[in-house]
Amino acid sequence: MADPLFKFDPNAVPGTVHLVDLHNHDSATSIIPVPRPSSDPEDPLNWSTARKWRTMALVHFYTFIVGWCSAGVYSILADISAATGLSVADLNSGTGTMLLFFGWGCLIWQPFALTFGRRGSYILSLALTCAISVWTAYSTSYATWVVQRILLGLFGSPIECLCEVSITDLFFTHQRGQQLGIYLLMLSGGAYLAPLCNGFINQSMGWKWVMYWCAILSAVACVLCFFFMEETIYYRETSFEATSDDYSSDHSTAVDESLSIELTKEAKSAAAPAPAPTQQSFAPRRSYLQSLALYRVIPEKPNEFFRIIIRPFIVSAKLPLVVWVGVYHGVAVCAFSSMNATASVVLTAAPYNFSSSQVGLTYISPFIGCLIGAIWGGEVNDRICVRLARRNRGYRESEFRLWAAAALCIIPPGGMFVWGVGTNYGVHWFGLVFSMAMLGFAMSTAGTIVLSYMIDSYKELAGETLMAVNIIRCTMAFGYGYAVTPWIENQGYKNAFVEMGVISIVLFSTFALVLAIGKKERRRTAPVYWKLVATGIRALQE
């Protein structure tokens, strides 16, 4: 097989890219496409806008439906308990286990999707989620319930990291924030709106029909994705997103010369550059029937399934920023979980005495907060990054994404203070509902910002780094689910939530530290990073 045209500068700092052409004064055309697309019209980056949005809309719909199914029981736990004889504590225990497998299930789905394609993973995930939803309506014991929740988390885990990969397949660097904002909105929106609607379904049709409707929605999404979702996996030889440090605005530290020479030799031996052919021929567009295949084998791409399984642990050990992103995202999830774990108990008790359907209606509030957060962390943050790149001689640093995180140091902690103190003193219900919006803001904003930062910093290893981030985040959510109730019982609502708020301020404020040292850390680990990239290149020659 001919050597592929892999070209990257081992001196380049990952996450530093030339984004804006300052010599072009037309703001509409001055943005430089990163990564540079190939000349193949079937390269997903070259697809028409309508074609991109059609596929991405189905990815977002998938995210919404799986999020809906995962949160379908939150507002009806008491009814399930009465019908099955299982305690609410047992039901919550199974749900916590589901969150754990949402993260660890990525170790199976992500390698499959990165090796054989995204489309089949989405469709199989929906089909299996449909089956589990039907089975859940027939829960008879604690063991059965836990197994069902584990399988639901395992089968739905592509929701956690594969959708971000689809975004990188289809969109350029300056467009990803918007799409990640929509993704986080769909992820949170499904989880927030499901308790709202399912409270009414439960009252009119019974709790089993809540599960049946989850199955129906999953089946509809599965059919739509099967017939209309296109495969976005593509083997692009020139997809490296980094600019040599010589051209960036920060020259304080140079890459070690010996490592640079070593990497240069390693890269050449792994993939010797070849002159670009004067004419390139590409495979014709696949027919509609061919496009319905659940997986795609690309001759140039090796089967890296087992290699990818262990790489999240390698990147976590060698790239500290990956761990920071996972923890930061986990803090946002835990902040909202604090309220979510107590909302039903607080609002159904005196002085509020809400019914289950009224409790469900309160979840409109965090959905609105999530919508605002998605716009702030996505579309607005994209524009902030472009503006900062213009001021930085046209070069974008991935840390530009983090300026928007300043809002997280104020809004979510404020929501925790209002929820804890308000619950303690029995404030008007609107105060608690408003605090739910503040915590909903945390979910979408934090995820959009730090996931964008992660992808911008380490695009060439996006699949592996996103797996690591979601394993960390979901493991934190799982452990926190067991800690939050004893914490509140021992400290009381007021003290517990004030303590949580203070801790969240400290942890959310770490964005300022990464803002200051992130570039230096990316430069320091650049040799290690490019070695990991080169390892994937060498697999092509094996």
JSON list of N, CA, C and O in Angstrom, two decimals, residues 281-330:
[
{"chain": "A", "resi": 281, "resn": "SER", "atom": "N", "xyz": [-8.25, 10.83, -8.20]},
{"chain": "A", "resi": 281, "resn": "SER", "atom": "CA", "xyz": [-9.56, 10.23, -8.48]},
{"chain": "A", "resi": 281, "resn": "SER", "atom": "C", "xyz": [-10.16, 9.75, -7.17]},
{"chain": "A", "resi": 281, "resn": "SER", "atom": "O", "xyz": [-9.46, 9.20, -6.32]},
{"chain": "A", "resi": 282, "resn": "PHE", "atom": "N", "xyz": [-11.44, 9.98, -7.01]},
{"chain": "A", "resi": 282, "resn": "PHE", "atom": "CA", "xyz": [-12.13, 9.62, -5.78]},
{"chain": "A", "resi": 282, "resn": "PHE", "atom": "C", "xyz": [-13.27, 8.66, -6.11]},
{"chain": "A", "resi": 282, "resn": "PHE", "atom": "O", "xyz": [-13.79, 8.64, -7.22]},
{"chain": "A", "resi": 283, "resn": "ALA", "atom": "N", "xyz": [-13.61, 7.89, -5.12]},
{"chain": "A", "resi": 283, "resn": "ALA", "atom": "CA", "xyz": [-14.71, 6.95, -5.30]},
{"chain": "A", "resi": 283, "resn": "ALA", "atom": "C", "xyz": [-16.00, 7.72, -5.56]},
{"chain": "A", "resi": 283, "resn": "ALA", "atom": "O", "xyz": [-16.22, 8.79, -4.97]},
{"chain": "A", "resi": 284, "resn": "PRO", "atom": "N", "xyz": [-16.86, 7.22, -6.42]},
{"chain": "A", "resi": 284, "resn": "PRO", "atom": "CA", "xyz": [-18.13, 7.92, -6.69]},
{"chain": "A", "resi": 284, "resn": "PRO", "atom": "C", "xyz": [-19.02, 7.88, -5.45]},
{"chain": "A", "resi": 284, "resn": "PRO", "atom": "O", "xyz": [-18.83, 7.06, -4.54]},
{"chain": "A", "resi": 285, "resn": "ARG", "atom": "N", "xyz": [-19.96, 8.77, -5.44]},
{"chain": "A", "resi": 285, "resn": "ARG", "atom": "CA", "xyz": [-20.90, 8.82, -4.32]},
{"chain": "A", "resi": 285, "resn": "ARG", "atom": "C", "xyz": [-21.67, 7.52, -4.22]},
{"chain": "A", "resi": 285, "resn": "ARG", "atom": "O", "xyz": [-22.12, 6.97, -5.24]},
{"chain": "A", "resi": 286, "resn": "ARG", "atom": "N", "xyz": [-21.79, 7.02, -3.01]},
{"chain": "A", "resi": 286, "resn": "ARG", "atom": "CA", "xyz": [-22.48, 5.76, -2.79]},
{"chain": "A", "resi": 286, "resn": "ARG", "atom": "C", "xyz": [-23.97, 5.90, -3.13]},
{"chain": "A", "resi": 286, "resn": "ARG", "atom": "O", "xyz": [-24.57, 6.95, -2.89]},
{"chain": "A", "resi": 287, "resn": "SER", "atom": "N", "xyz": [-24.53, 4.84, -3.68]},
{"chain": "A", "resi": 287, "resn": "SER", "atom": "CA", "xyz": [-25.96, 4.85, -3.97]},
{"chain": "A", "resi": 287, "resn": "SER", "atom": "C", "xyz": [-26.74, 4.85, -2.66]},
{"chain": "A", "resi": 287, "resn": "SER", "atom": "O", "xyz": [-26.20, 4.56, -1.59]},
{"chain": "A", "resi": 288, "resn": "TYR", "atom": "N", "xyz": [-28.04, 5.13, -2.79]},
{"chain": "A", "resi": 288, "resn": "TYR", "atom": "CA", "xyz": [-28.86, 5.18, -1.58]},
{"chain": "A", "resi": 288, "resn": "TYR", "atom": "C", "xyz": [-28.88, 3.83, -0.87]},
{"chain": "A", "resi": 288, "resn": "TYR", "atom": "O", "xyz": [-28.76, 3.76, 0.36]},
{"chain": "A", "resi": 289, "resn": "LEU", "atom": "N", "xyz": [-29.01, 2.74, -1.64]},
{"chain": "A", "resi": 289, "resn": "LEU", "atom": "CA", "xyz": [-29.02, 1.41, -1.02]},
{"chain": "A", "resi": 289, "resn": "LEU", "atom": "C", "xyz": [-27.69, 1.10, -0.35]},
{"chain": "A", "resi": 289, "resn": "LEU", "atom": "O", "xyz": [-27.66, 0.51, 0.73]},
{"chain": "A", "resi": 290, "resn": "GLN", "atom": "N", "xyz": [-26.58, 1.50, -0.97]},
{"chain": "A", "resi": 290, "resn": "GLN", "atom": "CA", "xyz": [-25.26, 1.30, -0.35]},
{"chain": "A", "resi": 290, "resn": "GLN", "atom": "C", "xyz": [-25.14, 2.10, 0.94]},
{"chain": "A", "resi": 290, "resn": "GLN", "atom": "O", "xyz": [-24.51, 1.66, 1.90]},
{"chain": "A", "resi": 291, "resn": "SER", "atom": "N", "xyz": [-25.75, 3.28, 0.96]},
{"chain": "A", "resi": 291, "resn": "SER", "atom": "CA", "xyz": [-25.64, 4.13, 2.14]},
{"chain": "A", "resi": 291, "resn": "SER", "atom": "C", "xyz": [-26.40, 3.59, 3.34]},
{"chain": "A", "resi": 291, "resn": "SER", "atom": "O", "xyz": [-26.22, 4.06, 4.46]},
{"chain": "A", "resi": 292, "resn": "LEU", "atom": "N", "xyz": [-27.27, 2.58, 3.14]},
{"chain": "A", "resi": 292, "resn": "LEU", "atom": "CA", "xyz": [-28.03, 2.01, 4.25]},
{"chain": "A", "resi": 292, "resn": "LEU", "atom": "C", "xyz": [-27.23, 0.98, 5.06]},
{"chain": "A", "resi": 292, "resn": "LEU", "atom": "O", "xyz": [-27.72, 0.48, 6.07]},
{"chain": "A", "resi": 293, "resn": "ALA", "atom": "N", "xyz": [-26.01, 0.67, 4.63]},
{"chain": "A", "resi": 293, "resn": "ALA", "atom": "CA", "xyz": [-25.18, -0.28, 5.37]},
{"chain": "A", "resi": 293, "resn": "ALA", "atom": "C", "xyz": [-24.92, 0.25, 6.78]},
{"chain": "A", "resi": 293, "resn": "ALA", "atom": "O", "xyz": [-24.74, 1.45, 6.99]},
{"chain": "A", "resi": 294, "resn": "LEU", "atom": "N", "xyz": [-24.90, -0.67, 7.75]},
{"chain": "A", "resi": 294, "resn": "LEU", "atom": "CA", "xyz": [-24.71, -0.26, 9.14]},
{"chain": "A", "resi": 294, "resn": "LEU", "atom": "C", "xyz": [-23.25, 0.04, 9.48]},
{"chain": "A", "resi": 294, "resn": "LEU", "atom": "O", "xyz": [-22.97, 0.67, 10.49]},
{"chain": "A", "resi": 295, "resn": "TYR", "atom": "N", "xyz": [-22.33, -0.43, 8.67]},
{"chain": "A", "resi": 295, "resn": "TYR", "atom": "CA", "xyz": [-20.92, -0.12, 8.93]},
{"chain": "A", "resi": 295, "resn": "TYR", "atom": "C", "xyz": [-20.20, 0.02, 7.60]},
{"chain": "A", "resi": 295, "resn": "TYR", "atom": "O", "xyz": [-20.71, -0.37, 6.54]},
{"chain": "A", "resi": 296, "resn": "ARG", "atom": "N", "xyz": [-19.03, 0.63, 7.66]},
{"chain": "A", "resi": 296, "resn": "ARG", "atom": "CA", "xyz": [-18.26, 0.86, 6.44]},
{"chain": "A", "resi": 296, "resn": "ARG", "atom": "C", "xyz": [-16.79, 0.55, 6.71]},
{"chain": "A", "resi": 296, "resn": "ARG", "atom": "O", "xyz": [-16.22, 1.06, 7.70]},
{"chain": "A", "resi": 297, "resn": "VAL", "atom": "N", "xyz": [-16.22, -0.25, 5.87]},
{"chain": "A", "resi": 297, "resn": "VAL", "atom": "CA", "xyz": [-14.79, -0.57, 5.97]},
{"chain": "A", "resi": 297, "resn": "VAL", "atom": "C", "xyz": [-14.04, 0.31, 4.99]},
{"chain": "A", "resi": 297, "resn": "VAL", "atom": "O", "xyz": [-14.31, 0.28, 3.79]},
{"chain": "A", "resi": 298, "resn": "ILE", "atom": "N", "xyz": [-13.11, 1.12, 5.51]},
{"chain": "A", "resi": 298, "resn": "ILE", "atom": "CA", "xyz": [-12.30, 1.99, 4.67]},
{"chain": "A", "resi": 298, "resn": "ILE", "atom": "C", "xyz": [-10.94, 1.33, 4.47]},
{"chain": "A", "resi": 298, "resn": "ILE", "atom": "O", "xyz": [-10.23, 1.07, 5.44]},
{"chain": "A", "resi": 299, "resn": "PRO", "atom": "N", "xyz": [-10.56, 1.00, 3.22]},
{"chain": "A", "resi": 299, "resn": "PRO", "atom": "CA", "xyz": [-9.31, 0.25, 2.99]},
{"chain": "A", "resi": 299, "resn": "PRO", "atom": "C", "xyz": [-8.09, 0.91, 3.61]},
{"chain": "A", "resi": 299, "resn": "PRO", "atom": "O", "xyz": [-7.20, 0.22, 4.11]},
{"chain": "A", "resi": 300, "resn": "GLU", "atom": "N", "xyz": [-8.02, 2.25, 3.58]},
{"chain": "A", "resi": 300, "resn": "GLU", "atom": "CA", "xyz": [-6.83, 2.93, 4.10]},
{"chain": "A", "resi": 300, "resn": "GLU", "atom": "C", "xyz": [-6.78, 2.96, 5.62]},
{"chain": "A", "resi": 300, "resn": "GLU", "atom": "O", "xyz": [-5.74, 3.28, 6.20]},
{"chain": "A", "resi": 301, "resn": "LYS", "atom": "N", "xyz": [-7.90, 2.68, 6.27]},
{"chain": "A", "resi": 301, "resn": "LYS", "atom": "CA", "xyz": [-7.96, 2.81, 7.73]},
{"chain": "A", "resi": 301, "resn": "LYS", "atom": "C", "xyz": [-7.80, 1.46, 8.39]},
{"chain": "A", "resi": 301, "resn": "LYS", "atom": "O", "xyz": [-8.54, 0.52, 8.08]},
{"chain": "A", "resi": 302, "resn": "PRO", "atom": "N", "xyz": [-6.86, 1.32, 9.33]},
{"chain": "A", "resi": 302, "resn": "PRO", "atom": "CA", "xyz": [-6.67, 0.03, 9.99]},
{"chain": "A", "resi": 302, "resn": "PRO", "atom": "C", "xyz": [-7.76, -0.27, 11.00]},
{"chain": "A", "resi": 302, "resn": "PRO", "atom": "O", "xyz": [-8.47, 0.63, 11.45]},
{"chain": "A", "resi": 303, "resn": "ASN", "atom": "N", "xyz": [-7.89, -1.52, 11.36]},
{"chain": "A", "resi": 303, "resn": "ASN", "atom": "CA", "xyz": [-8.80, -1.92, 12.43]},
{"chain": "A", "resi": 303, "resn": "ASN", "atom": "C", "xyz": [-8.09, -1.67, 13.76]},
{"chain": "A", "resi": 303, "resn": "ASN", "atom": "O", "xyz": [-7.22, -2.42, 14.17]},
{"chain": "A", "resi": 304, "resn": "GLU", "atom": "N", "xyz": [-8.48, -0.60, 14.42]},
{"chain": "A", "resi": 304, "resn": "GLU", "atom": "CA", "xyz": [-7.82, -0.20, 15.66]},
{"chain": "A", "resi": 304, "resn": "GLU", "atom": "C", "xyz": [-8.71, -0.42, 16.88]},
{"chain": "A", "resi": 304, "resn": "GLU", "atom": "O", "xyz": [-8.53, 0.22, 17.90]},
{"chain": "A", "resi": 305, "resn": "PHE", "atom": "N", "xyz": [-9.69, -1.33, 16.76]},
{"chain": "A", "resi": 305, "resn": "PHE", "atom": "CA", "xyz": [-10.68, -1.49, 17.82]},
{"chain": "A", "resi": 305, "resn": "PHE", "atom": "C", "xyz": [-10.02, -1.70, 19.18]},
{"chain": "A", "resi": 305, "resn": "PHE", "atom": "O", "xyz": [-10.29, -0.98, 20.15]},
{"chain": "A", "resi": 306, "resn": "PHE", "atom": "N", "xyz": [-9.15, -2.69, 19.28]},
{"chain": "A", "resi": 306, "resn": "PHE", "atom": "CA", "xyz": [-8.56, -3.01, 20.59]},
{"chain": "A", "resi": 306, "resn": "PHE", "atom": "C", "xyz": [-7.53, -1.97, 21.01]},
{"chain": "A", "resi": 306, "resn": "PHE", "atom": "O", "xyz": [-7.35, -1.71, 22.20]},
{"chain": "A", "resi": 307, "resn": "ARG", "atom": "N", "xyz": [-6.86, -1.35, 20.04]},
{"chain": "A", "resi": 307, "resn": "ARG", "atom": "CA", "xyz": [-5.90, -0.31, 20.37]},
{"chain": "A", "resi": 307, "resn": "ARG", "atom": "C", "xyz": [-6.61, 0.89, 20.99]},
{"chain": "A", "resi": 307, "resn": "ARG", "atom": "O", "xyz": [-6.14, 1.49, 21.96]},
{"chain": "A", "resi": 308, "resn": "ILE", "atom": "N", "xyz": [-7.78, 1.25, 20.45]},
{"chain": "A", "resi": 308, "resn": "ILE", "atom": "CA", "xyz": [-8.50, 2.43, 20.93]},
{"chain": "A", "resi": 308, "resn": "ILE", "atom": "C", "xyz": [-9.04, 2.22, 22.33]},
{"chain": "A", "resi": 308, "resn": "ILE", "atom": "O", "xyz": [-9.17, 3.17, 23.11]},
{"chain": "A", "resi": 309, "resn": "ILE", "atom": "N", "xyz": [-9.36, 0.98, 22.70]},
{"chain": "A", "resi": 309, "resn": "ILE", "atom": "CA", "xyz": [-9.93, 0.70, 24.02]},
{"chain": "A", "resi": 309, "resn": "ILE", "atom": "C", "xyz": [-9.00, 1.16, 25.14]},
{"chain": "A", "resi": 309, "resn": "ILE", "atom": "O", "xyz": [-9.44, 1.71, 26.16]},
{"chain": "A", "resi": 310, "resn": "ILE", "atom": "N", "xyz": [-7.69, 0.99, 24.96]},
{"chain": "A", "resi": 310, "resn": "ILE", "atom": "CA", "xyz": [-6.76, 1.34, 26.03]},
{"chain": "A", "resi": 310, "resn": "ILE", "atom": "C", "xyz": [-6.25, 2.78, 25.92]},
{"chain": "A", "resi": 310, "resn": "ILE", "atom": "O", "xyz": [-5.71, 3.31, 26.90]},
{"chain": "A", "resi": 311, "resn": "ARG", "atom": "N", "xyz": [-6.45, 3.41, 24.78]},
{"chain": "A", "resi": 311, "resn": "ARG", "atom": "CA", "xyz": [-5.88, 4.75, 24.59]},
{"chain": "A", "resi": 311, "resn": "ARG", "atom": "C", "xyz": [-6.48, 5.83, 25.50]},
{"chain": "A", "resi": 311, "resn": "ARG", "atom": "O", "xyz": [-5.78, 6.78, 25.86]},
{"chain": "A", "resi": 312, "resn": "PRO", "atom": "N", "xyz": [-7.76, 5.76, 25.92]},
{"chain": "A", "resi": 312, "resn": "PRO", "atom": "CA", "xyz": [-8.25, 6.77, 26.87]},
{"chain": "A", "resi": 312, "resn": "PRO", "atom": "C", "xyz": [-7.45, 6.81, 28.16]},
{"chain": "A", "resi": 312, "resn": "PRO", "atom": "O", "xyz": [-7.24, 7.88, 28.74]},
{"chain": "A", "resi": 313, "resn": "PHE", "atom": "N", "xyz": [-7.00, 5.66, 28.62]},
{"chain": "A", "resi": 313, "resn": "PHE", "atom": "CA", "xyz": [-6.21, 5.62, 29.85]},
{"chain": "A", "resi": 313, "resn": "PHE", "atom": "C", "xyz": [-4.80, 6.18, 29.61]},
{"chain": "A", "resi": 313, "resn": "PHE", "atom": "O", "xyz": [-4.21, 6.81, 30.49]},
{"chain": "A", "resi": 314, "resn": "ILE", "atom": "N", "xyz": [-4.29, 5.98, 28.40]},
{"chain": "A", "resi": 314, "resn": "ILE", "atom": "CA", "xyz": [-2.97, 6.51, 28.07]},
{"chain": "A", "resi": 314, "resn": "ILE", "atom": "C", "xyz": [-3.01, 8.03, 27.98]},
{"chain": "A", "resi": 314, "resn": "ILE", "atom": "O", "xyz": [-2.16, 8.72, 28.55]},
{"chain": "A", "resi": 315, "resn": "VAL", "atom": "N", "xyz": [-4.02, 8.57, 27.28]},
{"chain": "A", "resi": 315, "resn": "VAL", "atom": "CA", "xyz": [-4.09, 10.03, 27.15]},
{"chain": "A", "resi": 315, "resn": "VAL", "atom": "C", "xyz": [-4.38, 10.70, 28.49]},
{"chain": "A", "resi": 315, "resn": "VAL", "atom": "O", "xyz": [-3.90, 11.81, 28.75]},
{"chain": "A", "resi": 316, "resn": "SER", "atom": "N", "xyz": [-5.12, 10.03, 29.36]},
{"chain": "A", "resi": 316, "resn": "SER", "atom": "CA", "xyz": [-5.37, 10.59, 30.69]},
{"chain": "A", "resi": 316, "resn": "SER", "atom": "C", "xyz": [-4.08, 10.68, 31.50]},
{"chain": "A", "resi": 316, "resn": "SER", "atom": "O", "xyz": [-3.87, 11.65, 32.25]},
{"chain": "A", "resi": 317, "resn": "ALA", "atom": "N", "xyz": [-3.22, 9.68, 31.36]},
{"chain": "A", "resi": 317, "resn": "ALA", "atom": "CA", "xyz": [-1.96, 9.67, 32.10]},
{"chain": "A", "resi": 317, "resn": "ALA", "atom": "C", "xyz": [-0.94, 10.66, 31.54]},
{"chain": "A", "resi": 317, "resn": "ALA", "atom": "O", "xyz": [-0.15, 11.22, 32.30]},
{"chain": "A", "resi": 318, "resn": "LYS", "atom": "N", "xyz": [-0.97, 10.89, 30.23]},
{"chain": "A", "resi": 318, "resn": "LYS", "atom": "CA", "xyz": [0.06, 11.70, 29.60]},
{"chain": "A", "resi": 318, "resn": "LYS", "atom": "C", "xyz": [-0.36, 13.13, 29.30]},
{"chain": "A", "resi": 318, "resn": "LYS", "atom": "O", "xyz": [0.49, 14.00, 29.08]},
{"chain": "A", "resi": 319, "resn": "LEU", "atom": "N", "xyz": [-1.67, 13.40, 29.27]},
{"chain": "A", "resi": 319, "resn": "LEU", "atom": "CA", "xyz": [-2.17, 14.74, 28.95]},
{"chain": "A", "resi": 319, "resn": "LEU", "atom": "C", "xyz": [-3.06, 15.23, 30.10]},
{"chain": "A", "resi": 319, "resn": "LEU", "atom": "O", "xyz": [-4.26, 14.97, 30.13]},
{"chain": "A", "resi": 320, "resn": "PRO", "atom": "N", "xyz": [-2.49, 15.94, 31.07]},
{"chain": "A", "resi": 320, "resn": "PRO", "atom": "CA", "xyz": [-3.25, 16.36, 32.25]},
{"chain": "A", "resi": 320, "resn": "PRO", "atom": "C", "xyz": [-4.49, 17.20, 31.94]},
{"chain": "A", "resi": 320, "resn": "PRO", "atom": "O", "xyz": [-5.46, 17.17, 32.72]},
{"chain": "A", "resi": 321, "resn": "LEU", "atom": "N", "xyz": [-4.49, 17.94, 30.85]},
{"chain": "A", "resi": 321, "resn": "LEU", "atom": "CA", "xyz": [-5.66, 18.76, 30.52]},
{"chain": "A", "resi": 321, "resn": "LEU", "atom": "C", "xyz": [-6.90, 17.90, 30.28]},
{"chain": "A", "resi": 321, "resn": "LEU", "atom": "O", "xyz": [-8.02, 18.35, 30.52]},
{"chain": "A", "resi": 322, "resn": "VAL", "atom": "N", "xyz": [-6.70, 16.67, 29.84]},
{"chain": "A", "resi": 322, "resn": "VAL", "atom": "CA", "xyz": [-7.83, 15.76, 29.63]},
{"chain": "A", "resi": 322, "resn": "VAL", "atom": "C", "xyz": [-8.51, 15.47, 30.96]},
{"chain": "A", "resi": 322, "resn": "VAL", "atom": "O", "xyz": [-9.75, 15.48, 31.07]},
{"chain": "A", "resi": 323, "resn": "VAL", "atom": "N", "xyz": [-7.73, 15.22, 31.98]},
{"chain": "A", "resi": 323, "resn": "VAL", "atom": "CA", "xyz": [-8.28, 14.94, 33.32]},
{"chain": "A", "resi": 323, "resn": "VAL", "atom": "C", "xyz": [-9.00, 16.18, 33.85]},
{"chain": "A", "resi": 323, "resn": "VAL", "atom": "O", "xyz": [-10.09, 16.08, 34.43]},
{"chain": "A", "resi": 324, "resn": "TRP", "atom": "N", "xyz": [-8.40, 17.36, 33.65]},
{"chain": "A", "resi": 324, "resn": "TRP", "atom": "CA", "xyz": [-9.05, 18.58, 34.12]},
{"chain": "A", "resi": 324, "resn": "TRP", "atom": "C", "xyz": [-10.41, 18.78, 33.47]},
{"chain": "A", "resi": 324, "resn": "TRP", "atom": "O", "xyz": [-11.40, 19.11, 34.15]},
{"chain": "A", "resi": 325, "resn": "VAL", "atom": "N", "xyz": [-10.51, 18.56, 32.16]},
{"chain": "A", "resi": 325, "resn": "VAL", "atom": "CA", "xyz": [-11.79, 18.72, 31.47]},
{"chain": "A", "resi": 325, "resn": "VAL", "atom": "C", "xyz": [-12.82, 17.74, 32.02]},
{"chain": "A", "resi": 325, "resn": "VAL", "atom": "O", "xyz": [-13.98, 18.10, 32.25]},
{"chain": "A", "resi": 326, "resn": "GLY", "atom": "N", "xyz": [-12.41, 16.48, 32.25]},
{"chain": "A", "resi": 326, "resn": "GLY", "atom": "CA", "xyz": [-13.33, 15.50, 32.79]},
{"chain": "A", "resi": 326, "resn": "GLY", "atom": "C", "xyz": [-13.85, 15.88, 34.16]},
{"chain": "A", "resi": 326, "resn": "GLY", "atom": "O", "xyz": [-15.05, 15.77, 34.45]},
{"chain": "A", "resi": 327, "resn": "VAL", "atom": "N", "xyz": [-12.97, 16.36, 35.03]},
{"chain": "A", "resi": 327, "resn": "VAL", "atom": "CA", "xyz": [-13.37, 16.77, 36.37]},
{"chain": "A", "resi": 327, "resn": "VAL", "atom": "C", "xyz": [-14.26, 18.01, 36.31]},
{"chain": "A", "resi": 327, "resn": "VAL", "atom": "O", "xyz": [-15.27, 18.10, 37.02]},
{"chain": "A", "resi": 328, "resn": "TYR", "atom": "N", "xyz": [-13.88, 18.97, 35.47]},
{"chain": "A", "resi": 328, "resn": "TYR", "atom": "CA", "xyz": [-14.66, 20.22, 35.38]},
{"chain": "A", "resi": 328, "resn": "TYR", "atom": "C", "xyz": [-16.09, 19.93, 34.91]},
{"chain": "A", "resi": 328, "resn": "TYR", "atom": "O", "xyz": [-17.06, 20.44, 35.46]},
{"chain": "A", "resi": 329, "resn": "HIS", "atom": "N", "xyz": [-16.20, 19.08, 33.88]},
{"chain": "A", "resi": 329, "resn": "HIS", "atom": "CA", "xyz": [-17.52, 18.71, 33.40]},
{"chain": "A", "resi": 329, "resn": "HIS", "atom": "C", "xyz": [-18.28, 17.92, 34.47]},
{"chain": "A", "resi": 329, "resn": "HIS", "atom": "O", "xyz": [-19.49, 18.09, 34.65]},
{"chain": "A", "resi": 330, "resn": "GLY", "atom": "N", "xyz": [-17.57, 17.07, 35.21]},
{"chain": "A", "resi": 330, "resn": "GLY", "atom": "CA", "xyz": [-18.19, 16.30, 36.27]},
{"chain": "A", "resi": 330, "resn": "GLY", "atom": "C", "xyz": [-18.74, 17.18, 37.38]},
{"chain": "A", "resi": 330, "resn": "GLY", "atom": "O", "xyz": [-19.79, 16.89, 37.97]}
]
